[in-house]
C-alpha positions as YAML, in Angstrom:
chain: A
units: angstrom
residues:
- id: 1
  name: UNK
  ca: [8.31, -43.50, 24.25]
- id: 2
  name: UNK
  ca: [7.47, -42.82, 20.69]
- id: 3
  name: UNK
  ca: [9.80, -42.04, 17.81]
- id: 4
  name: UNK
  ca: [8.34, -39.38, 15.23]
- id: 5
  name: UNK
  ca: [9.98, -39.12, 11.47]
- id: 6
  name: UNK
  ca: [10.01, -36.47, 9.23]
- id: 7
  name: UNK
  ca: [10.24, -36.50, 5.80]
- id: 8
  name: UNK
  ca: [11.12, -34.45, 3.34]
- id: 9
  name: UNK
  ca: [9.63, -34.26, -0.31]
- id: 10
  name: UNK
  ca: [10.72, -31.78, -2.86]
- id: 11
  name: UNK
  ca: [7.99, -29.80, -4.48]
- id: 12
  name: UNK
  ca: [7.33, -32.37, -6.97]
- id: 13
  name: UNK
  ca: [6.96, -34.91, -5.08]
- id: 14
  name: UNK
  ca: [4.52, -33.73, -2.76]
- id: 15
  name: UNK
  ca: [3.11, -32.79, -6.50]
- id: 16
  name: UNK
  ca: [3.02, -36.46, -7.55]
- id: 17
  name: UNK
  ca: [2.03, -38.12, -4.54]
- id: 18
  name: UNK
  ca: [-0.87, -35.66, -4.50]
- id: 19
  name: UNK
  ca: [-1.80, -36.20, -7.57]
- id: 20
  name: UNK
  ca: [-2.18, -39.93, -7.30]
- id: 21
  name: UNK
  ca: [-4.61, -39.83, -4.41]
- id: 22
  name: UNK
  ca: [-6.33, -42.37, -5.62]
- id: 23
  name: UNK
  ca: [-10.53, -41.88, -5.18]
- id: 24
  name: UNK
  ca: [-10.10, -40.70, -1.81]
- id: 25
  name: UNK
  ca: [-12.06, -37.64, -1.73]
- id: 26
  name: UNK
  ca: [-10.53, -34.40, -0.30]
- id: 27
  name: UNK
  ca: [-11.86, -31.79, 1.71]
- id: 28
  name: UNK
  ca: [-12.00, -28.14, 0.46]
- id: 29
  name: UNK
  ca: [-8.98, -26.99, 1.69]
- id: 30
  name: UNK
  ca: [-7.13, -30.42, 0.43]
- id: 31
  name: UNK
  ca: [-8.51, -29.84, -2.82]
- id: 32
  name: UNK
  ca: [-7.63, -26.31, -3.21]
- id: 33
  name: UNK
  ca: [-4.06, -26.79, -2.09]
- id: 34
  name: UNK
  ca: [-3.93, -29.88, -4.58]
- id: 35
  name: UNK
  ca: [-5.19, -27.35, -7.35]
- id: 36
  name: UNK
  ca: [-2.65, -25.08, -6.61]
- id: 37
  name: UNK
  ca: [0.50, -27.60, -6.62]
- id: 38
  name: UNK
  ca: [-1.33, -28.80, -10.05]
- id: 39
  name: UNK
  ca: [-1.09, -25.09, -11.91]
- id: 40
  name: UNK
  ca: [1.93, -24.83, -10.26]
- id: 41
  name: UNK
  ca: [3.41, -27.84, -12.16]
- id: 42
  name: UNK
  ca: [1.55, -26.63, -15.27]
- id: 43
  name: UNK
  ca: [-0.96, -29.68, -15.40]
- id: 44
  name: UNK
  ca: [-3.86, -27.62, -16.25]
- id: 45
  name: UNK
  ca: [-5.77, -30.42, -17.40]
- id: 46
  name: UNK
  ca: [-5.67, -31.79, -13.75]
- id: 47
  name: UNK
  ca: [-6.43, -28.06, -12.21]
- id: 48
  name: UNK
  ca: [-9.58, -28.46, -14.11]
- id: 49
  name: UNK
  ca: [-10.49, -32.35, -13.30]
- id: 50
  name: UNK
  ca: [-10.13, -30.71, -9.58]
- id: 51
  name: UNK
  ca: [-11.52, -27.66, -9.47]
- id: 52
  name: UNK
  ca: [-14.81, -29.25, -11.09]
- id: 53
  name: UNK
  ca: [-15.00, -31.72, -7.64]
- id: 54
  name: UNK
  ca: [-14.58, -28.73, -5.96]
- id: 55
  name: UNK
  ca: [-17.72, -27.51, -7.93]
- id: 56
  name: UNK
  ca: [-19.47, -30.24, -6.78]
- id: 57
  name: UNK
  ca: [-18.60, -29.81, -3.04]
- id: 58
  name: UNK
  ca: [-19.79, -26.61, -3.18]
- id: 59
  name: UNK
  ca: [-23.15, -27.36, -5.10]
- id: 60
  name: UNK
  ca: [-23.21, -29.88, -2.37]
- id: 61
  name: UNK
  ca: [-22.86, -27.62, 0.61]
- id: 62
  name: UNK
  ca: [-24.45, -24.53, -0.85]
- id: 63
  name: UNK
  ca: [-21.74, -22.61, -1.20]
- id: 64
  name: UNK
  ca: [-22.54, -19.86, -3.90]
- id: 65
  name: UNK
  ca: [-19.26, -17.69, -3.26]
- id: 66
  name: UNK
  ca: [-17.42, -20.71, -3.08]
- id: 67
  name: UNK
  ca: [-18.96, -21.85, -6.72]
- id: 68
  name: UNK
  ca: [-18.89, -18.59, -8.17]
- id: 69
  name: UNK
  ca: [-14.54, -18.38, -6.78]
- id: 70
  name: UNK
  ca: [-14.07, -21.27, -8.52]
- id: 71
  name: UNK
  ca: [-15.56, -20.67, -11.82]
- id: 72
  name: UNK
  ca: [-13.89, -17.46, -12.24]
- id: 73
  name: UNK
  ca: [-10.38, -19.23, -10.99]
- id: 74
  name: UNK
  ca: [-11.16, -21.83, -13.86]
- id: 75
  name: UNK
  ca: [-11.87, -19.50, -16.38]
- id: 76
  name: UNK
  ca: [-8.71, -17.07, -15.78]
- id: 77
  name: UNK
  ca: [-6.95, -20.03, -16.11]
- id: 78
  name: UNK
  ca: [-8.51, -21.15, -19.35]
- id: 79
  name: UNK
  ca: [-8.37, -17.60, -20.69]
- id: 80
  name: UNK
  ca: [-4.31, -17.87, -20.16]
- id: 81
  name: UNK
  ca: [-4.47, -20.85, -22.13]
- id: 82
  name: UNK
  ca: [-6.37, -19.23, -25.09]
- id: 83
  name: UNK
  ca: [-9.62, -20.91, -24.97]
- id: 84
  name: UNK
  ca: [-11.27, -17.14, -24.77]
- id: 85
  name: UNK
  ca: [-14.76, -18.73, -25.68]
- id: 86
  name: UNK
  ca: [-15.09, -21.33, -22.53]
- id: 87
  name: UNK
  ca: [-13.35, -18.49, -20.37]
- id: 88
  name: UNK
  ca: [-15.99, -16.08, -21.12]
- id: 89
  name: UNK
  ca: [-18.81, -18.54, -21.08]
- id: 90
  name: UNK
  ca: [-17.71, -19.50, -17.57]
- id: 91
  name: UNK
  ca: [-17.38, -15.89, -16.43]
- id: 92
  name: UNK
  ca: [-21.19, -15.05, -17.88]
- id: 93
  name: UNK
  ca: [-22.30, -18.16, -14.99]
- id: 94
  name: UNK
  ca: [-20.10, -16.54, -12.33]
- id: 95
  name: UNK
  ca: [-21.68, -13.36, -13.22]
- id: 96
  name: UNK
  ca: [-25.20, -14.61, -13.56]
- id: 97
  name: UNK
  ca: [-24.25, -16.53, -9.87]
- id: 98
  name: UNK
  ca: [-23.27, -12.67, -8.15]
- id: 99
  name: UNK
  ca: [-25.98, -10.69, -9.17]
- id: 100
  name: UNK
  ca: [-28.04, -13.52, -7.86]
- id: 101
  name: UNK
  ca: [-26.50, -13.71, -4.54]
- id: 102
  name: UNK
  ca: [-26.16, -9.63, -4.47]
- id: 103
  name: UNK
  ca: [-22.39, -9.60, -4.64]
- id: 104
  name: UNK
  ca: [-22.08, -6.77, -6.06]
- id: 105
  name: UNK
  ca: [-18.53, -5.66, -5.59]
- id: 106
  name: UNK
  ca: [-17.39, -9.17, -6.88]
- id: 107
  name: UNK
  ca: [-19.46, -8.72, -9.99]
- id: 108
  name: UNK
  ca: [-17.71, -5.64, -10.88]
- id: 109
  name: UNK
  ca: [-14.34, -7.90, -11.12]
- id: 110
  name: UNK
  ca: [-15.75, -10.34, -12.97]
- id: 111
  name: UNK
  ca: [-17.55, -7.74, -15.18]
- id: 112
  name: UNK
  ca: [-13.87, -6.58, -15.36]
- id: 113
  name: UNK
  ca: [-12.50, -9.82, -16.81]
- id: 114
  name: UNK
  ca: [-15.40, -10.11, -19.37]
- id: 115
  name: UNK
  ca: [-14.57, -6.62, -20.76]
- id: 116
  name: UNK
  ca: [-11.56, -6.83, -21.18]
- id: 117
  name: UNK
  ca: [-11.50, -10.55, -22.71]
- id: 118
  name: UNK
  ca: [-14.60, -10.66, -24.76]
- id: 119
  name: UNK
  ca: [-14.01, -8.33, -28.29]
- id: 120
  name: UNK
  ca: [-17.12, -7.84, -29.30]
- id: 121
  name: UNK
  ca: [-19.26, -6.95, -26.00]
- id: 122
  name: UNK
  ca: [-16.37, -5.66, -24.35]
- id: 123
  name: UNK
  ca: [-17.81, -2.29, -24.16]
- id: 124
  name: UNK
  ca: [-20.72, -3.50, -22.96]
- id: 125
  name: UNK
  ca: [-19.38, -5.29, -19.82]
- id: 126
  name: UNK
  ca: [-17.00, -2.26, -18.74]
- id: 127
  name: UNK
  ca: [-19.71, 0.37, -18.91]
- id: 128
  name: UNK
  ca: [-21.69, -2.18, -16.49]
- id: 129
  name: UNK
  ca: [-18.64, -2.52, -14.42]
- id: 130
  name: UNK
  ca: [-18.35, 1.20, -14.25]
- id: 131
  name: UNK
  ca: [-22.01, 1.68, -13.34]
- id: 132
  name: UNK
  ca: [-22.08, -0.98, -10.63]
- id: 133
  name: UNK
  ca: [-19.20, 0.78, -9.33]
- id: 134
  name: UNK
  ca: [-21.03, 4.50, -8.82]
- id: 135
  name: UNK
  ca: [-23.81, 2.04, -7.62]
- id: 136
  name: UNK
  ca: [-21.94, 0.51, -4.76]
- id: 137
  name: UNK
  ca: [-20.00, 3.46, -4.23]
- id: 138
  name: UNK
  ca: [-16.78, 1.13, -4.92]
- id: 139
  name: UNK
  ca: [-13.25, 2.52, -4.15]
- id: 140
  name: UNK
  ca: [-11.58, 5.58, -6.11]
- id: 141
  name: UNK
  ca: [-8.62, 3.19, -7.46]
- id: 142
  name: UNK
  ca: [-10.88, 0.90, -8.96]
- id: 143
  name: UNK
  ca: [-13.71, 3.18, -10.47]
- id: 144
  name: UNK
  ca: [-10.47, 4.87, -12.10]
- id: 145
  name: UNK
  ca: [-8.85, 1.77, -12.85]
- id: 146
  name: UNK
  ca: [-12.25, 0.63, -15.08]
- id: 147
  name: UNK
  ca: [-13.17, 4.02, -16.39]
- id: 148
  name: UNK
  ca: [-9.07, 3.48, -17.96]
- id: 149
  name: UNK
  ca: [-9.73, -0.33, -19.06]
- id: 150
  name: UNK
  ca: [-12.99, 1.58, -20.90]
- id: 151
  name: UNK
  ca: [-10.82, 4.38, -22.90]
- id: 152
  name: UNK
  ca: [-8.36, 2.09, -23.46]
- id: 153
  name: UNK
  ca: [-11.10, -0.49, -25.43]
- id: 154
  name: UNK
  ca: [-12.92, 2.54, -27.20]
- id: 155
  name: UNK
  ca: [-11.93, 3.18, -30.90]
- id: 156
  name: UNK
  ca: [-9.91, 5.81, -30.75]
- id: 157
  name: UNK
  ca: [-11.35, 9.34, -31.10]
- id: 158
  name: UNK
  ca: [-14.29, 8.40, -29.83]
- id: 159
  name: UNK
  ca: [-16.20, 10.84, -28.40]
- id: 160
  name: UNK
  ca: [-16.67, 8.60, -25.31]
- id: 161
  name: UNK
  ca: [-12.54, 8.91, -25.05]
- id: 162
  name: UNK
  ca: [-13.29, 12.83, -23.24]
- id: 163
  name: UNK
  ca: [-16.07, 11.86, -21.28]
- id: 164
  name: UNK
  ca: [-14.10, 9.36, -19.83]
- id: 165
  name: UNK
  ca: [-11.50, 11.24, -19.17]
- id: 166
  name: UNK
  ca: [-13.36, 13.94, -17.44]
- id: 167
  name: UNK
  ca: [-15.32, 11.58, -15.38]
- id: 168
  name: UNK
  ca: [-12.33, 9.98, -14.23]
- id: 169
  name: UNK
  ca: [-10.65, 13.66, -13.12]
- id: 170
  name: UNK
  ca: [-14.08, 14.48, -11.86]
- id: 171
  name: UNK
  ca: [-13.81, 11.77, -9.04]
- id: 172
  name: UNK
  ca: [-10.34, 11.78, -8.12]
- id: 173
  name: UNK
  ca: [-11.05, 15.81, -7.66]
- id: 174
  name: UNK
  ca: [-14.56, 14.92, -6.04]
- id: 175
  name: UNK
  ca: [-13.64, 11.85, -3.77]
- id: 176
  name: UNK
  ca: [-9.90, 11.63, -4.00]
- id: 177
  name: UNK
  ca: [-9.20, 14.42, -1.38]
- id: 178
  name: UNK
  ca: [-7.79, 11.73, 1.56]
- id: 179
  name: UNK
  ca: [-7.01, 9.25, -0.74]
- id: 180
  name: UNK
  ca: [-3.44, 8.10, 0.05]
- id: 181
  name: UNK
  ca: [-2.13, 7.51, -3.86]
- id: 182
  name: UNK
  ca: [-3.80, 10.04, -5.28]
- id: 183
  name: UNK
  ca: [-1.68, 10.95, -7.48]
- id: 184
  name: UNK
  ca: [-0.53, 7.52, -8.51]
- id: 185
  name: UNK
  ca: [-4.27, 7.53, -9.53]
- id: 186
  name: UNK
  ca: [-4.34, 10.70, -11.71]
- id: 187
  name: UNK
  ca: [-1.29, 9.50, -13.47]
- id: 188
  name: UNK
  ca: [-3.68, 6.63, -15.12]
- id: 189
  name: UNK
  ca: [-6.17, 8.93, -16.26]
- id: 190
  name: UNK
  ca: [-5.21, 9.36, -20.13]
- id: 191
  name: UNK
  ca: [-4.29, 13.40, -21.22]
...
């Protein structure tokens, strides 16, 4: 007969035992639960340290979506800690990494997060979300959603302000007949 114990750690220290591993490497899913305890303990530093093994397992395996997931986790997170620079730097290699790989639809969120972090090309970055979207023929909530992030970053009284505007009615009109929250939707379109 064998005798099994349980024990029970608090949060933290499952966090601190964790993070003392020692050189043992993890697996993927070890690593990104270990990530996870990390930003949830607000040791960003750490996050970083282990999401850049987990770069290497995936360079190691071939794993572009893998990569390209964690690049754009790391630089959301270094956004939120102000270092807009090194987020958007990181977000131009997950983008680069997409387009390569044809991932289009994940592009368009990562396009996304460029415009509406990077000042000066901004613009630019939206108005290639928004095309990629008509491209891929990408849902109704998020066309409108980035045609919105795009009015919102124009000067305003722009002349780009109406055409946006109208574009964005246009669809929801156009392809938003069955759509469930339509008019959720039409309530972000700017009057």
């Amino acid at each position: 007969m064998s005798l099994s114990f349980t024990f029970a750690l608090s949060q933290q220290q499952t966090f601190e035992l964790r993070c003392n591993y020692g050189s043992r490497r993890l697996d993927k899913t070890e690593l990104a639960a270990l990530i996870d305890l990390c930003e949830q303990n607000g040791d960003i530093a750490k996050a970083i340290a282990l999401w850049e093994q987990n770069l290497e397992i995936f360079e190691q395996i071939g794993d572009v979506k893998g990569k390209a997931t964690t690049l754009n986790n790391m630089a959301l997170v270094i956004a939120q800690q102000g270092d807009i620079s090194k987020a958007i730097a990181l977000w131009k290699q997950v983008a680069s990494t997409l387009a390569q790989t044809s991932a289009y639809g994940d592009l368009v969120t990562v396009l996304n997060n460029l415009g509406v972090t990077d000042e000066s090309n901004g613009l630019v970055y939206l108005a290639q979300a928004i095309w990629l979207t008509l491209r891929i023929q990408a849902t109704l909530a998020l066309t409108i959603q980035l045609m919105c992030a795009l009015y919102n970053t124009v000067p305003q009284g722009h002349e780009l302000e109406t055409v946006l505007v109208a574009t964005a009615t246009f669809f929801c009109n156009y392809r938003g007949e069955d759509y469930p929250q339509l008019e959720e939707l039409k309530k972000l379109i700017p009057t």
